[in-house]
Every structure is written in C-alpha cells, then in structure tokens.
Amino acid sequence: MVFVSSPDPDAALPIPPWSSRRRRPARDRTPLSRDAIVDAAMAILDAEGLDALTMRRVATALGTGPASLYAHVTGKDELLELLIDRVAAEQEVPDPDPEHWQEQVKDGIRGIYRSFLAHPGLARANLGRIPTGPGALHTIDRFLGILRAGGLPDQVVAFAADLLPLYATAYAFEQSIFAERMSQEGERYMAELDAYWKSLPAARFPNIAALSGELMAEPDPDARFEFGLDALVTGIAAMGRR
Amino acid sequence: MVFVSSPDPDAALPIPPWSSRRRRPARDRTPLSRDAIVDAAMAILDAEGLDALTMRRVATALGTGPASLYAHVTGKDELLELLIDRVAAEQEVPDPDPEHWQEQVKDGIRGIYRSFLAHPGLARANLGRIPTGPGALHTIDRFLGILRAGGLPDQVVAFAADLLPLYATAYAFEQSIFAERMSQEGERYMAELDAYWKSLPAARFPNIAALSGELMAEPDPDARFEFGLDALVTGIAAMGRR
DNA sequence: ACCTGAACACCGTTCAAGT
DNA sequence: ACCTGAACACCGTTCAAGT
C-alpha cells in the first residue's frame, strides 16, 4: 500500500478561490436532454407532488440552473405535457372484444385512474389539456376501437371518448387532493370533517342530516369511483340504444 | 356663480413632497371588509380570469397593499372559498317534484355549469374543494331533496350528489380553458387543431381517422355537455333500480 | 383593532455572454 | 449548439411598527 505518492505534475490543480475562471459545476456526468429532464421531473412529481415540481427544482436535481432547461424544453407547460404523454403511453388497451365492450371500457378507465393515483398531481396537470402527444394519441385510438366494437353510433363514441377520461381525471384529482390533506394532517382532518357534518343544524339542512352517514368522508373512495364509472357506462350504453 | 372664492383657513393643506408625514392613501372611502374584498376579487376574476386574481391585484384595486387583506381573510385559499360560496348561494333549486326528478336534477346541474361559465376560472378553483360554506351547504341540501324525491336508495343519492357537481365543475373547467385559448388566439387555434387531427397518419391511428369528423373540436360544447348529463342521469336512475 | 412598509422566500422566463 | 449567471417581473405571506 502506498501512503505517500509523488505528486503527478499533470494533475489538475484545485481552482483557487481568487481565480476568475468559471467553475464547471460537476453535473454527475449525465448530459442534459429532454429525456433526462422528464426523468428528473417525474421523480420530483412522484416524491413531492405537483407544487414541488418547479423548473428550478428540476434544474437543481440535474445540477444546473433553470435557464439551461430551456434549450431542451420550451417551458413548464411543455414539460408537463411530456410527463402526461409518457404516462399515457404506458396505458395498455386490449384488442376489442365486442361481447365484453363495457367491461373493457371500464378496465381502460380504471387504468387511467390508477395511473393518476400512482403519479399524484398529474391529474391536475392533465385537466383542461387536449391530448396531442404520440403516446396519448395511440392510447386514445385503441380506446376508440373498444367503444366502436360496442356498436355505438359514431357521435356517441366520440362523446364517450371525451367524457370517460374526463371522469377519471377529475375523480383522480379530487382523490389526490384528499390524499394529500390526509398525509399532511393525518386522521385529524377526516375526524374534523365528520364532526363538522354531524354538527350542522338538522332543521336548516334536513337532507344533509338525514344522509349524514352516507355522505360521510370517504368510506371507500374506490367504491365511489366504481359507482360513477358504472353509472356512466350504463348511461352511455343507453344513449347508444336511443 | 362664484369663480373666485376666498380660501378656507381650515381646509387641509396638500402634503408637501418633502414632508415625512405618512401619506394616507386615498382609498375611495369604502373601508376594508370581507365583503369589499370579495367584491373586488369577483370583479377581477370576471374581467381577467383566475390567473389575474392575486392578493396583490385585489389590494391594489382597493387602494392598499397586500398585507392589509390578511386582517380580514386568512389567505388566498379562504378568499377563493368565499367566492365559491357566494356563487353557490345564488343557485336556485326548486322544491322537489317526484314526478319530474330527473329533469329537476338536470336543471340543477345546468345551473352550476352556467354559473361557472359566467365566472370563468371559478371551476378550476372549485375542483378538489369540499364544500363547507353556508351558501354551498344550503344548495346541496336542496339538491339532495330532489334526488331523494326520485326514490333512489340513500347511498345512490349520496354518490350522485358528489358525482353530478363534479361533472359540471370538470366540464366547465375544460370549457373555460378552451374559451380562454379561443379568445387569445382566435379562430386560428381551432383551425390549427382541426388541421392537426386531420393530418394524423390514418394507418397508425385508424379509429381517430375514421371518427375525425365527430371528434373535431367543439361543434357545440353545450350538446356535448348535455350528452354527458343525459348519460349520467340515465345511469344513476338505473343504479337506483338495481 | 386595523392597517402598513418592508422584507422573506420563492416563482417562470429572458438574454447577453461564454465555451 | 449548448449552457450559464444574472436579472426581470412577478408571487403569497409574515412581521414589526405605526395609528
């Protein structure tokens, strides 16, 4: 073992603090790229939610400043679009089976819902966005295939293809808000909300009072989701018959 | 008529610029209050949308600094809650008529939808919020009355009371995003979107290509809203029979 | 009690300059 | 072409201080 080695004359000297030479920040060797930016952003989103996902945080995670991101991405909006498209592309939609189109439709919407739960905050980012990315378009095309196999009129298919993902997105958004509050404030939040509902004057709000048990905060959020999904698909099927 | 009046010796002198006396900002005599703040905020929201609604803008509109608002409102979140509750309170819900509960339910949801269109941006602020204000609770109670008159099981009533306003909110939100883009970018935006859909390779996206006419951007947003509402109410009625 | 100026700790984005 | 430091024009909220 060598405890003392003679100094290598070619070894780079440390930069003295009075040097005016620009210090190259040691970005752990991965060069900046769209994919690297999306990776970093997804990691922040999953770990800390949409509010923590700022251009500055992403830049810091990649070892640079926020301005550097703009060489690869036009702005935050495009970054969110890329995140959404990546998740949309992961969606698996089976080949149409005309006999079981309703169950296939439900499975597809359940898949979207679960994706949003897995990436909290993405539902909020997705609301109000018209899908244009290749991943989303592919998934939509496959989903349209299932609806068409159900023998529904084209206009019903088109409306349903908007309506069902809107439901999954909106519901997942609500759910993620609720989950966030729960994780921050714990059981106390749900208890306080329940107590509030029960404390409402029954004379002034007779129907709320009568249904307080059923209205109570989240007995099972997935049961509620299934209720809405069931109602929607049943209703859409009826529209097709009309 | 008097063109020249002798100066009033008691009249306040203008404050000279070199004075160190604090200049009282001339807030046009309406004192700060919760209501005044909500009024100012609503005016900004209606005129310029949710993004323009900042604590600083509200303060400026009232002739003060942002810090002054915090004496009357705990923060921006509470201000949004107050805006939502005011609009919710304006909702008119009729006494239940068991024979026509489905049409009454639809009218109620149409009312929410129209309110959100009238106050663009409020739909976004409403998403993910659990109503607790007196105005919202009153409207919810009335709405529950209509659903109960339909003879639905209590659990279906409770689920439906969540699901239907969620639909109105999410749809209005989408619609307001679209309207905003249209007002900014005009016809060009819709034309570009249509052109994009039509330019997609039919071999790769066969179903989108086949339905391009029906999927086209907003032939009539209200028809689409009515389709979803119809499907939902039909589905909910079916759930009640199950 | 109500209001304020000033500050704190952030944002997204731009731009001239460096390599 | 890619990256950067520094700045611009904002945010919501806090807090000591004034009246």
Short mmCIF file of C-alpha atoms (C1' of nucleotides) in Angstrom, two decimals:
data_model
loop_
_atom_site.label_atom_id
_atom_site.label_comp_id
_atom_site.label_asym_id
_atom_site.label_seq_id
_atom_site.Cartn_x
_atom_site.Cartn_y
_atom_site.Cartn_z
CA MET A 1 0.00 0.00 0.00
CA VAL A 2 1.24 3.44 -0.83
CA PHE A 3 0.75 6.07 1.76
CA VAL A 4 2.82 8.73 0.12
CA SER A 5 2.90 9.19 -3.61
CA SER A 6 4.92 11.69 -5.52
CA PRO A 7 2.65 14.38 -6.97
CA ASP A 8 1.58 13.98 -10.59
CA PRO A 9 2.76 17.12 -12.40
CA ASP A 10 -0.13 16.88 -14.88
CA ALA A 11 -2.86 16.61 -12.27
CA ALA A 12 -5.29 19.48 -12.34
CA LEU A 13 -4.75 21.97 -9.59
CA PRO A 14 -7.66 22.95 -7.41
CA ILE A 15 -9.13 26.23 -8.54
CA PRO A 16 -8.05 28.92 -6.11
CA PRO A 17 -10.88 30.98 -4.70
CA TRP A 18 -9.45 34.17 -6.22
CA SER A 19 -9.48 32.66 -9.71
CA SER A 20 -11.83 34.28 -12.17
CA ARG A 21 -12.00 31.04 -14.15
CA ARG A 22 -15.53 29.73 -14.41
CA ARG A 23 -16.11 26.77 -12.14
CA ARG A 24 -17.60 23.89 -14.11
CA PRO A 25 -20.39 22.54 -11.90
CA ALA A 26 -19.91 18.80 -11.51
CA ARG A 27 -23.11 17.56 -13.09
CA ASP A 28 -22.82 13.86 -12.35
CA ARG A 29 -21.88 13.10 -15.97
CA THR A 30 -25.41 12.66 -17.48
CA PRO A 31 -25.68 15.32 -20.16
CA LEU A 32 -28.82 17.41 -20.33
CA SER A 33 -31.54 16.08 -22.63
CA ARG A 34 -35.31 16.06 -22.93
CA ASP A 35 -35.45 12.55 -21.51
CA ALA A 36 -33.17 13.35 -18.58
CA ILE A 37 -35.30 16.39 -17.78
CA VAL A 38 -38.53 14.38 -17.93
CA ASP A 39 -36.97 11.68 -15.73
CA ALA A 40 -35.93 14.19 -13.11
CA ALA A 41 -39.30 15.92 -13.24
CA MET A 42 -41.18 12.63 -12.83
CA ALA A 43 -39.09 11.73 -9.81
CA ILE A 44 -39.88 15.05 -8.14
CA LEU A 45 -43.56 14.77 -9.05
CA ASP A 46 -43.87 11.27 -7.58
CA ALA A 47 -41.94 12.10 -4.43
CA GLU A 48 -43.24 15.55 -3.62
CA GLY A 49 -46.24 16.37 -5.81
CA LEU A 50 -47.07 18.91 -8.46
CA ASP A 51 -46.48 22.00 -6.34
CA ALA A 52 -42.88 20.95 -5.73
CA LEU A 53 -42.33 20.48 -9.44
CA THR A 54 -40.74 23.78 -10.45
CA MET A 55 -38.27 24.45 -13.22
CA ARG A 56 -35.80 25.48 -10.56
CA ARG A 57 -36.17 22.22 -8.63
CA VAL A 58 -35.72 20.16 -11.79
CA ALA A 59 -32.62 22.16 -12.69
CA THR A 60 -31.15 21.70 -9.23
CA ALA A 61 -31.77 17.95 -9.40
CA LEU A 62 -29.79 17.91 -12.64
CA GLY A 63 -27.02 20.04 -11.21
CA THR A 64 -27.58 23.19 -13.25
CA GLY A 65 -29.57 26.40 -13.31
CA PRO A 66 -33.14 26.82 -14.55
CA ALA A 67 -32.12 28.64 -17.72
CA SER A 68 -30.37 25.52 -19.01
CA LEU A 69 -33.64 23.61 -19.30
CA TYR A 70 -34.95 25.99 -21.93
CA ALA A 71 -32.53 24.62 -24.52
CA HIS A 72 -34.47 21.33 -24.44
CA VAL A 73 -37.97 22.28 -23.46
CA THR A 74 -39.95 25.37 -24.44
CA GLY A 75 -41.23 25.88 -20.92
CA LYS A 76 -43.00 24.35 -17.97
CA ASP A 77 -46.15 23.70 -19.94
CA GLU A 78 -44.34 21.52 -22.45
CA LEU A 79 -42.61 19.68 -19.63
CA LEU A 80 -45.98 18.81 -18.10
CA GLU A 81 -47.23 17.71 -21.50
CA LEU A 82 -44.25 15.37 -21.83
CA LEU A 83 -44.91 13.90 -18.40
CA ILE A 84 -48.54 13.28 -19.27
CA ASP A 85 -47.71 11.74 -22.60
CA ARG A 86 -45.22 9.37 -21.04
CA VAL A 87 -47.83 8.08 -18.59
CA ALA A 88 -50.47 7.92 -21.33
CA ALA A 89 -48.16 5.83 -23.48
CA GLU A 90 -47.78 3.26 -20.70
CA GLN A 91 -51.51 2.59 -20.74
CA GLU A 92 -52.30 -0.87 -22.05
CA VAL A 93 -55.53 -1.22 -24.02
CA PRO A 94 -56.56 -4.68 -25.26
CA ASP A 95 -57.84 -5.57 -28.72
CA PRO A 96 -61.61 -5.06 -28.96
CA ASP A 97 -63.83 -7.90 -27.84
CA PRO A 98 -67.36 -6.90 -28.95
CA GLU A 99 -69.01 -9.25 -26.46
CA HIS A 100 -67.39 -7.55 -23.50
CA TRP A 101 -67.00 -3.93 -24.58
CA GLN A 102 -68.49 -2.47 -21.40
CA GLU A 103 -66.06 -4.32 -19.16
CA GLN A 104 -63.18 -3.40 -21.48
CA VAL A 105 -64.16 0.26 -21.35
CA LYS A 106 -64.30 0.13 -17.57
CA ASP A 107 -60.89 -1.52 -17.36
CA GLY A 108 -59.44 1.18 -19.57
CA ILE A 109 -60.80 3.98 -17.40
CA ARG A 110 -59.68 2.16 -14.25
CA GLY A 111 -56.20 2.07 -15.76
CA ILE A 112 -56.16 5.84 -16.27
CA TYR A 113 -57.47 6.39 -12.77
CA ARG A 114 -54.78 4.16 -11.25
CA SER A 115 -52.04 5.87 -13.27
CA PHE A 116 -53.08 9.21 -11.86
CA LEU A 117 -53.11 7.85 -8.34
CA ALA A 118 -49.59 6.50 -8.91
CA HIS A 119 -48.38 9.93 -10.03
CA PRO A 120 -50.17 12.33 -7.71
CA GLY A 121 -50.63 15.76 -9.18
CA LEU A 122 -50.62 14.61 -12.78
CA ALA A 123 -54.42 14.56 -12.82
CA ARG A 124 -54.44 18.27 -12.05
CA ALA A 125 -51.92 18.93 -14.81
CA ASN A 126 -54.00 16.91 -17.25
CA LEU A 127 -57.27 18.73 -16.65
CA GLY A 128 -58.13 21.06 -19.48
CA ARG A 129 -55.44 19.75 -21.79
CA ILE A 130 -56.22 18.49 -25.26
CA PRO A 131 -54.06 15.43 -25.90
CA THR A 132 -51.71 15.79 -28.84
CA GLY A 133 -48.70 13.67 -27.90
CA PRO A 134 -47.96 10.37 -29.70
CA GLY A 135 -48.40 8.28 -26.56
CA ALA A 136 -51.78 9.77 -25.74
CA LEU A 137 -52.99 9.53 -29.33
CA HIS A 138 -52.07 5.87 -29.51
CA THR A 139 -53.96 5.10 -26.31
CA ILE A 140 -56.97 7.12 -27.46
CA ASP A 141 -57.05 5.30 -30.77
CA ARG A 142 -57.03 1.92 -29.03
CA PHE A 143 -59.75 3.09 -26.64
CA LEU A 144 -61.89 4.29 -29.54
CA GLY A 145 -61.54 0.80 -31.00
CA ILE A 146 -63.20 -0.72 -27.96
CA LEU A 147 -66.05 1.77 -27.97
CA ARG A 148 -66.67 1.23 -31.67
CA ALA A 149 -66.79 -2.52 -31.15
CA GLY A 150 -69.74 -1.87 -28.84
CA GLY A 151 -71.78 -0.88 -31.87
CA LEU A 152 -72.46 2.63 -30.63
CA PRO A 153 -73.20 5.45 -33.09
CA ASP A 154 -70.11 7.42 -34.07
CA GLN A 155 -71.21 10.59 -32.29
CA VAL A 156 -71.83 8.65 -29.08
CA VAL A 157 -68.39 7.03 -29.41
CA ALA A 158 -66.76 10.43 -29.82
CA PHE A 159 -68.59 11.99 -26.87
CA ALA A 160 -67.91 8.95 -24.69
CA ALA A 161 -64.20 9.08 -25.53
CA ASP A 162 -64.10 12.59 -24.07
CA LEU A 163 -66.45 12.03 -21.17
CA LEU A 164 -64.89 8.89 -19.68
CA PRO A 165 -61.30 10.11 -19.41
CA LEU A 166 -62.63 13.42 -18.06
CA TYR A 167 -64.30 11.47 -15.28
CA ALA A 168 -61.15 9.51 -14.46
CA THR A 169 -59.08 12.69 -14.42
CA ALA A 170 -61.48 14.75 -12.33
CA TYR A 171 -62.07 11.97 -9.84
CA ALA A 172 -58.37 11.20 -9.50
CA PHE A 173 -57.71 14.90 -8.98
CA GLU A 174 -60.24 15.09 -6.17
CA GLN A 175 -58.86 11.93 -4.68
CA SER A 176 -55.26 13.15 -4.77
CA ILE A 177 -56.21 16.42 -3.06
CA PHE A 178 -57.86 14.42 -0.34
CA ALA A 179 -54.93 12.04 0.00
CA GLU A 180 -52.54 14.98 0.27
CA ARG A 181 -54.50 16.57 3.08
CA MET A 182 -54.70 13.24 4.84
CA SER A 183 -50.96 12.70 4.65
CA GLN A 184 -50.31 16.18 5.96
CA GLU A 185 -52.88 16.40 8.69
CA GLY A 186 -53.47 12.72 9.35
CA GLU A 187 -56.61 11.26 10.87
CA ARG A 188 -57.45 14.55 12.48
CA TYR A 189 -58.61 16.03 9.18
CA MET A 190 -61.16 13.30 8.49
CA ALA A 191 -62.35 13.38 12.08
CA GLU A 192 -62.82 17.15 11.97
CA LEU A 193 -64.72 16.95 8.70
CA ASP A 194 -67.01 14.24 10.03
CA ALA A 195 -67.61 16.21 13.19
CA TYR A 196 -68.42 19.29 11.15
CA TRP A 197 -71.00 17.49 9.03
CA LYS A 198 -72.63 15.98 12.11
CA SER A 199 -72.73 19.34 13.88
CA LEU A 200 -74.74 21.03 11.14
CA PRO A 201 -78.22 22.13 12.30
CA ALA A 202 -80.69 19.49 11.12
CA ALA A 203 -83.53 22.00 10.94
CA ARG A 204 -81.68 24.10 8.40
CA PHE A 205 -80.15 21.22 6.42
CA PRO A 206 -82.64 18.35 6.83
CA ASN A 207 -81.43 16.28 3.89
CA ILE A 208 -77.77 16.50 4.83
CA ALA A 209 -78.71 15.44 8.34
CA ALA A 210 -80.77 12.51 7.09
CA LEU A 211 -77.94 11.28 4.86
CA SER A 212 -75.00 12.16 7.08
CA GLY A 213 -73.92 8.52 7.28
CA GLU A 214 -73.86 8.06 3.52
CA LEU A 215 -72.28 11.44 2.81
CA MET A 216 -69.51 10.89 5.31
CA ALA A 217 -65.99 11.43 4.07
CA GLU A 218 -64.68 8.58 2.00
CA PRO A 219 -65.88 5.28 3.38
CA ASP A 220 -64.21 3.77 0.34
CA PRO A 221 -63.08 6.07 -2.44
CA ASP A 222 -62.79 3.23 -4.91
CA ALA A 223 -66.40 2.18 -4.34
CA ARG A 224 -67.44 5.72 -5.15
CA PHE A 225 -65.29 5.70 -8.27
CA GLU A 226 -66.86 2.42 -9.35
CA PHE A 227 -70.33 3.82 -8.81
CA GLY A 228 -69.67 6.71 -11.13
CA LEU A 229 -68.00 4.51 -13.71
CA ASP A 230 -70.89 2.09 -13.63
CA ALA A 231 -73.44 4.90 -13.99
CA LEU A 232 -71.52 6.42 -16.90
CA VAL A 233 -71.08 3.23 -18.88
CA THR A 234 -74.68 2.21 -18.27
CA GLY A 235 -75.82 5.64 -19.39
CA ILE A 236 -73.61 5.64 -22.48
CA ALA A 237 -74.90 2.21 -23.48
CA ALA A 238 -78.46 3.54 -23.14
CA MET A 239 -77.59 6.59 -25.29
CA GLY A 240 -76.44 4.17 -27.97
CA ARG A 241 -79.74 2.38 -27.94
CA ARG A 242 -81.76 5.57 -28.13
CA MET B 1 -71.84 81.64 -9.83
CA VAL B 2 -68.67 82.10 -7.89
CA PHE B 3 -65.46 81.96 -9.85
CA VAL B 4 -63.22 83.10 -7.10
CA SER B 5 -63.75 82.05 -3.52
CA SER B 6 -61.75 83.13 -0.55
CA PRO B 7 -59.63 80.26 0.77
CA ASP B 8 -60.99 78.33 3.72
CA PRO B 9 -58.45 78.66 6.52
CA ASP B 10 -59.42 75.26 7.96
CA ALA B 11 -59.01 73.35 4.71
CA ALA B 12 -56.34 70.69 4.83
CA LEU B 13 -53.18 71.70 3.09
CA PRO B 14 -51.71 69.44 0.47
CA ILE B 15 -48.90 67.35 1.85
CA PRO B 16 -45.61 68.73 0.58
CA PRO B 17 -43.36 66.18 -1.07
CA TRP B 18 -40.59 66.77 1.46
CA SER B 19 -42.90 66.00 4.35
CA SER B 20 -42.07 62.91 6.36
CA ARG B 21 -45.70 62.60 7.37
CA ARG B 22 -47.22 59.34 6.24
CA ARG B 23 -49.36 59.83 3.18
CA ARG B 24 -52.80 58.38 3.73
CA PRO B 25 -53.61 56.50 0.52
CA ALA B 26 -56.94 57.80 -0.74
CA ARG B 27 -58.93 54.59 -0.60
CA ASP B 28 -62.15 55.81 -2.16
CA ARG B 29 -63.79 55.88 1.28
CA THR B 30 -65.06 52.25 1.37
CA PRO B 31 -63.38 50.73 4.41
CA LEU B 32 -61.75 47.34 4.10
CA SER B 33 -64.03 44.41 4.90
CA ARG B 34 -64.52 40.78 3.93
CA ASP B 35 -67.35 41.74 1.62
CA ALA B 36 -65.43 44.55 -0.04
CA ILE B 37 -62.53 42.18 -0.62
CA VAL B 38 -64.77 39.50 -2.10
CA ASP B 39 -66.45 42.12 -4.32
CA ALA B 40 -63.12 43.34 -5.65
CA ALA B 41 -61.86 39.80 -6.17
CA MET B 42 -65.01 38.78 -8.07
CA ALA B 43 -64.67 41.79 -10.36
CA ILE B 44 -61.08 40.86 -11.18
CA LEU B 45 -62.00 37.20 -11.67
CA ASP B 46 -64.83 38.01 -14.07
CA ALA B 47 -62.84 40.53 -16.05
CA GLU B 48 -59.46 38.87 -16.24
CA GLY B 49 -59.71 35.28 -15.03
CA LEU B 50 -58.26 33.26 -12.19
CA ASP B 51 -54.61 33.79 -13.03
CA ALA B 52 -55.03 37.56 -12.72
CA LEU B 53 -56.63 37.13 -9.32
CA THR B 54 -53.72 37.69 -6.96
CA MET B 55 -53.72 39.09 -3.47
CA ARG B 56 -51.66 41.97 -4.76
CA ARG B 57 -54.14 42.81 -7.53
CA VAL B 58 -57.05 42.74 -5.10
CA ALA B 59 -55.16 45.01 -2.74
CA THR B 60 -54.33 47.45 -5.50
CA ALA B 61 -57.97 47.55 -6.59
CA LEU B 62 -58.87 48.52 -3.03
CA GLY B 63 -56.12 51.09 -2.80
CA THR B 64 -53.90 49.32 -0.28
CA GLY B 65 -51.06 46.87 0.00
CA PRO B 66 -51.46 43.08 0.07
CA ALA B 67 -50.68 42.80 3.78
CA SER B 68 -53.85 44.69 4.65
CA LEU B 69 -56.06 41.91 3.32
CA TYR B 70 -54.81 39.47 5.91
CA ALA B 71 -56.69 41.27 8.65
CA HIS B 72 -59.97 40.14 7.05
CA VAL B 73 -59.09 36.93 5.27
CA THR B 74 -56.70 34.19 6.37
CA GLY B 75 -55.20 33.89 2.91
CA LYS B 76 -55.85 33.36 -0.75
CA ASP B 77 -57.39 29.95 -0.19
CA GLU B 78 -60.09 31.37 2.06
CA LEU B 79 -60.74 34.16 -0.42
CA LEU B 80 -61.40 31.59 -3.16
CA GLU B 81 -63.65 29.68 -0.81
CA LEU B 82 -65.67 32.84 -0.18
CA LEU B 83 -66.00 33.49 -3.91
CA ILE B 84 -67.23 29.95 -4.49
CA ASP B 85 -69.68 30.10 -1.64
CA ARG B 86 -71.17 33.35 -2.89
CA VAL B 87 -71.82 31.83 -6.31
CA ALA B 88 -73.13 28.61 -4.77
CA ALA B 89 -75.57 30.58 -2.65
CA GLU B 90 -77.04 32.23 -5.75
CA GLN B 91 -78.07 28.85 -7.12
CA GLU B 92 -81.83 28.41 -7.17
CA VAL B 93 -83.09 24.89 -6.54
CA PRO B 94 -86.86 24.24 -6.71
CA ASP B 95 -88.95 22.25 -4.27
CA PRO B 96 -88.91 18.55 -5.13
CA ASP B 97 -91.46 17.30 -7.66
CA PRO B 98 -91.21 13.48 -7.54
CA GLU B 99 -92.77 13.09 -10.98
CA HIS B 100 -90.03 15.09 -12.66
CA TRP B 101 -86.96 14.47 -10.54
CA GLN B 102 -84.69 13.67 -13.48
CA GLU B 103 -85.47 16.95 -15.23
CA GLN B 104 -85.07 18.83 -11.94
CA VAL B 105 -81.68 17.22 -11.35
CA LYS B 106 -80.59 18.18 -14.85
CA ASP B 107 -81.74 21.76 -14.38
CA GLY B 108 -79.78 21.98 -11.16
CA ILE B 109 -76.57 20.77 -12.79
CA ARG B 110 -77.14 23.05 -15.76
CA GLY B 111 -77.38 25.93 -13.30
CA ILE B 112 -74.00 25.08 -11.76
CA TYR B 113 -72.47 24.73 -15.20
CA ARG B 114 -73.80 28.10 -16.31
CA SER B 115 -72.60 29.79 -13.12
CA PHE B 116 -69.09 28.56 -13.79
CA LEU B 117 -69.21 29.79 -17.37
CA ALA B 118 -70.34 33.19 -16.07
CA HIS B 119 -67.36 33.35 -13.70
CA PRO B 120 -64.53 31.83 -15.71
CA GLY B 121 -61.80 30.34 -13.61
CA LEU B 122 -64.07 29.56 -10.67
CA ALA B 123 -64.49 25.98 -11.88
CA ARG B 124 -60.75 25.44 -11.54
CA ALA B 125 -60.79 26.94 -8.04
CA ASN B 126 -63.70 24.69 -7.09
CA LEU B 127 -62.10 21.42 -8.19
CA GLY B 128 -60.90 19.38 -5.28
CA ARG B 129 -62.64 21.51 -2.68
CA ILE B 130 -65.04 20.04 -0.15
CA PRO B 131 -67.91 22.49 0.28
CA THR B 132 -68.31 23.81 3.81
CA GLY B 133 -69.69 27.33 3.34
CA PRO B 134 -73.31 28.15 4.29
CA GLY B 135 -74.29 29.01 0.72
CA ALA B 136 -72.96 25.77 -0.71
CA LEU B 137 -74.47 23.68 2.08
CA HIS B 138 -77.89 25.22 1.53
CA THR B 139 -77.76 24.49 -2.19
CA ILE B 140 -76.53 20.94 -1.57
CA ASP B 141 -79.32 20.30 0.87
CA ARG B 142 -81.92 21.46 -1.63
CA PHE B 143 -80.32 19.34 -4.34
CA LEU B 144 -80.35 16.28 -2.10
CA GLY B 145 -84.05 16.88 -1.63
CA ILE B 146 -84.67 16.46 -5.35
CA LEU B 147 -82.61 13.30 -5.57
CA ARG B 148 -84.39 11.78 -2.58
CA ALA B 149 -87.74 12.55 -4.15
CA GLY B 150 -86.66 10.30 -7.00
CA GLY B 151 -86.94 7.33 -4.67
CA LEU B 152 -83.29 6.37 -5.02
CA PRO B 153 -81.53 4.43 -2.25
CA ASP B 154 -79.68 6.68 0.21
CA GLN B 155 -76.24 5.53 -0.90
CA VAL B 156 -77.07 6.23 -4.54
CA VAL B 157 -78.37 9.68 -3.58
CA ALA B 158 -75.14 10.44 -1.72
CA PHE B 159 -72.89 9.24 -4.54
CA ALA B 160 -74.95 11.09 -7.14
CA ALA B 161 -74.76 14.31 -5.13
CA ASP B 162 -70.98 14.12 -5.43
CA LEU B 163 -70.79 12.85 -8.96
CA LEU B 164 -73.08 15.33 -10.69
CA PRO B 165 -71.50 18.56 -9.43
CA LEU B 166 -68.08 17.03 -10.14
CA TYR B 167 -69.17 16.61 -13.73
CA ALA B 168 -70.44 20.18 -14.01
CA THR B 169 -67.23 21.53 -12.48
CA ALA B 170 -64.85 19.45 -14.58
CA TYR B 171 -66.70 20.13 -17.79
CA ALA B 172 -66.95 23.87 -17.10
CA PHE B 173 -63.25 23.91 -16.33
CA GLU B 174 -62.39 22.28 -19.64
CA GLN B 175 -64.74 24.61 -21.42
CA SER B 176 -63.27 27.72 -19.82
CA ILE B 177 -59.73 26.67 -20.78
CA PHE B 178 -60.89 26.27 -24.32
CA ALA B 179 -62.74 29.59 -24.33
CA GLU B 180 -59.66 31.33 -22.98
CA ARG B 181 -57.44 29.94 -25.73
CA MET B 182 -60.01 30.91 -28.31
CA SER B 183 -60.22 34.48 -27.06
CA GLN B 184 -56.45 34.77 -27.08
CA GLU B 185 -55.61 33.07 -30.31
CA GLY B 186 -58.90 33.43 -32.12
CA GLU B 187 -60.09 31.19 -34.93
CA ARG B 188 -56.54 30.22 -35.73
CA TYR B 189 -56.37 27.92 -32.71
CA MET B 190 -59.39 25.86 -33.68
CA ALA B 191 -58.26 25.71 -37.30
CA GLU B 192 -54.79 24.52 -36.29
CA LEU B 193 -56.23 21.86 -34.02
CA ASP B 194 -58.56 20.61 -36.74
CA ALA B 195 -55.73 20.54 -39.25
CA TYR B 196 -53.58 18.61 -36.78
CA TRP B 197 -56.22 15.94 -36.22
CA LYS B 198 -56.78 15.55 -39.94
CA SER B 199 -53.06 15.30 -40.64
CA LEU B 200 -52.56 12.32 -38.34
CA PRO B 201 -51.49 9.16 -40.22
CA ALA B 202 -54.58 7.00 -40.71
CA ALA B 203 -52.56 3.82 -40.76
CA ARG B 204 -51.25 4.44 -37.28
CA PHE B 205 -54.45 5.90 -35.79
CA PRO B 206 -57.25 4.23 -37.77
CA ASN B 207 -60.04 4.94 -35.29
CA ILE B 208 -59.18 8.59 -34.89
CA ALA B 209 -59.13 8.91 -38.67
CA ALA B 210 -62.49 7.18 -39.04
CA LEU B 211 -64.09 9.46 -36.44
CA SER B 212 -62.26 12.67 -37.24
CA GLY B 213 -65.50 14.45 -38.08
CA GLU B 214 -67.16 13.54 -34.81
CA LEU B 215 -64.07 14.19 -32.70
CA MET B 216 -63.49 17.59 -34.20
CA ALA B 217 -63.03 20.43 -31.78
CA GLU B 218 -66.28 21.60 -30.28
CA PRO B 219 -69.04 21.54 -32.84
CA ASP B 220 -71.29 22.55 -29.98
CA PRO B 221 -69.92 22.41 -26.45
CA ASP B 222 -73.38 22.54 -24.92
CA ALA B 223 -74.53 19.50 -26.91
CA ARG B 224 -71.56 17.62 -25.52
CA PHE B 225 -72.41 18.77 -22.00
CA GLU B 226 -76.00 17.64 -22.46
CA PHE B 227 -74.84 14.25 -23.70
CA GLY B 228 -72.81 13.67 -20.55
CA LEU B 229 -75.55 14.94 -18.31
CA ASP B 230 -78.09 12.71 -20.01
CA ALA B 231 -75.82 9.67 -19.72
CA LEU B 232 -75.14 10.36 -16.05
CA VAL B 233 -78.75 10.84 -15.00
CA THR B 234 -79.87 7.82 -17.01
CA GLY B 235 -77.10 5.77 -15.41
CA ILE B 236 -77.90 6.98 -11.92
CA ALA B 237 -81.57 6.16 -12.38
CA ALA B 238 -80.56 2.67 -13.48
CA MET B 239 -78.33 2.28 -10.41
CA GLY B 240 -81.37 3.08 -8.27
CA ARG B 241 -83.38 0.32 -9.90
CA ARG B 242 -80.60 -2.26 -9.50
"C1'" DA C 1 -58.25 46.61 16.13
"C1'" DC C 2 -56.91 47.77 11.93
"C1'" DC C 3 -53.63 48.94 8.68
"C1'" DT C 4 -48.96 49.47 6.63
"C1'" DG C 5 -43.92 49.23 4.58
"C1'" DA C 6 -40.65 46.36 4.01
"C1'" DA C 7 -38.90 42.15 3.71
"C1'" DC C 8 -38.64 36.95 3.04
"C1'" DA C 9 -38.51 33.15 0.27
"C1'" DC C 10 -39.96 31.90 -3.59
"C1'" DC C 11 -41.77 31.62 -8.97
"C1'" DG C 12 -41.17 31.18 -14.78
"C1'" DT C 13 -38.74 33.14 -18.29
"C1'" DT C 14 -35.33 36.04 -20.95
"C1'" DC C 15 -30.99 37.42 -22.56
"C1'" DA C 16 -26.33 38.62 -23.26
"C1'" DA C 17 -22.32 36.24 -22.68
"C1'" DG C 18 -19.36 32.39 -22.51
"C1'" DT C 19 -17.44 27.71 -24.42
"C1'" DA D 1 -25.19 24.19 -30.25
"C1'" DC D 2 -25.33 24.06 -25.71
"C1'" DC D 3 -25.01 26.00 -21.38
"C1'" DT D 4 -24.74 29.72 -17.84
"C1'" DG D 5 -25.14 33.96 -14.40
"C1'" DA D 6 -27.72 37.43 -13.62
"C1'" DA D 7 -31.60 39.81 -13.98
"C1'" DC D 8 -36.70 40.87 -14.73
"C1'" DA D 9 -41.17 40.96 -13.27
"C1'" DC D 10 -43.74 38.76 -10.63
"C1'" DC D 11 -45.96 35.60 -6.46
"C1'" DG D 12 -48.19 34.61 -1.14
"C1'" DT D 13 -47.27 35.52 3.40
"C1'" DT D 14 -45.08 37.40 7.71
"C1'" DC D 15 -43.88 40.76 10.99
"C1'" DA D 16 -42.53 44.70 13.47
"C1'" DA D 17 -44.19 49.09 13.57
"C1'" DG D 18 -47.44 52.65 13.32
"C1'" DT D 19 -52.29 54.88 14.34
#
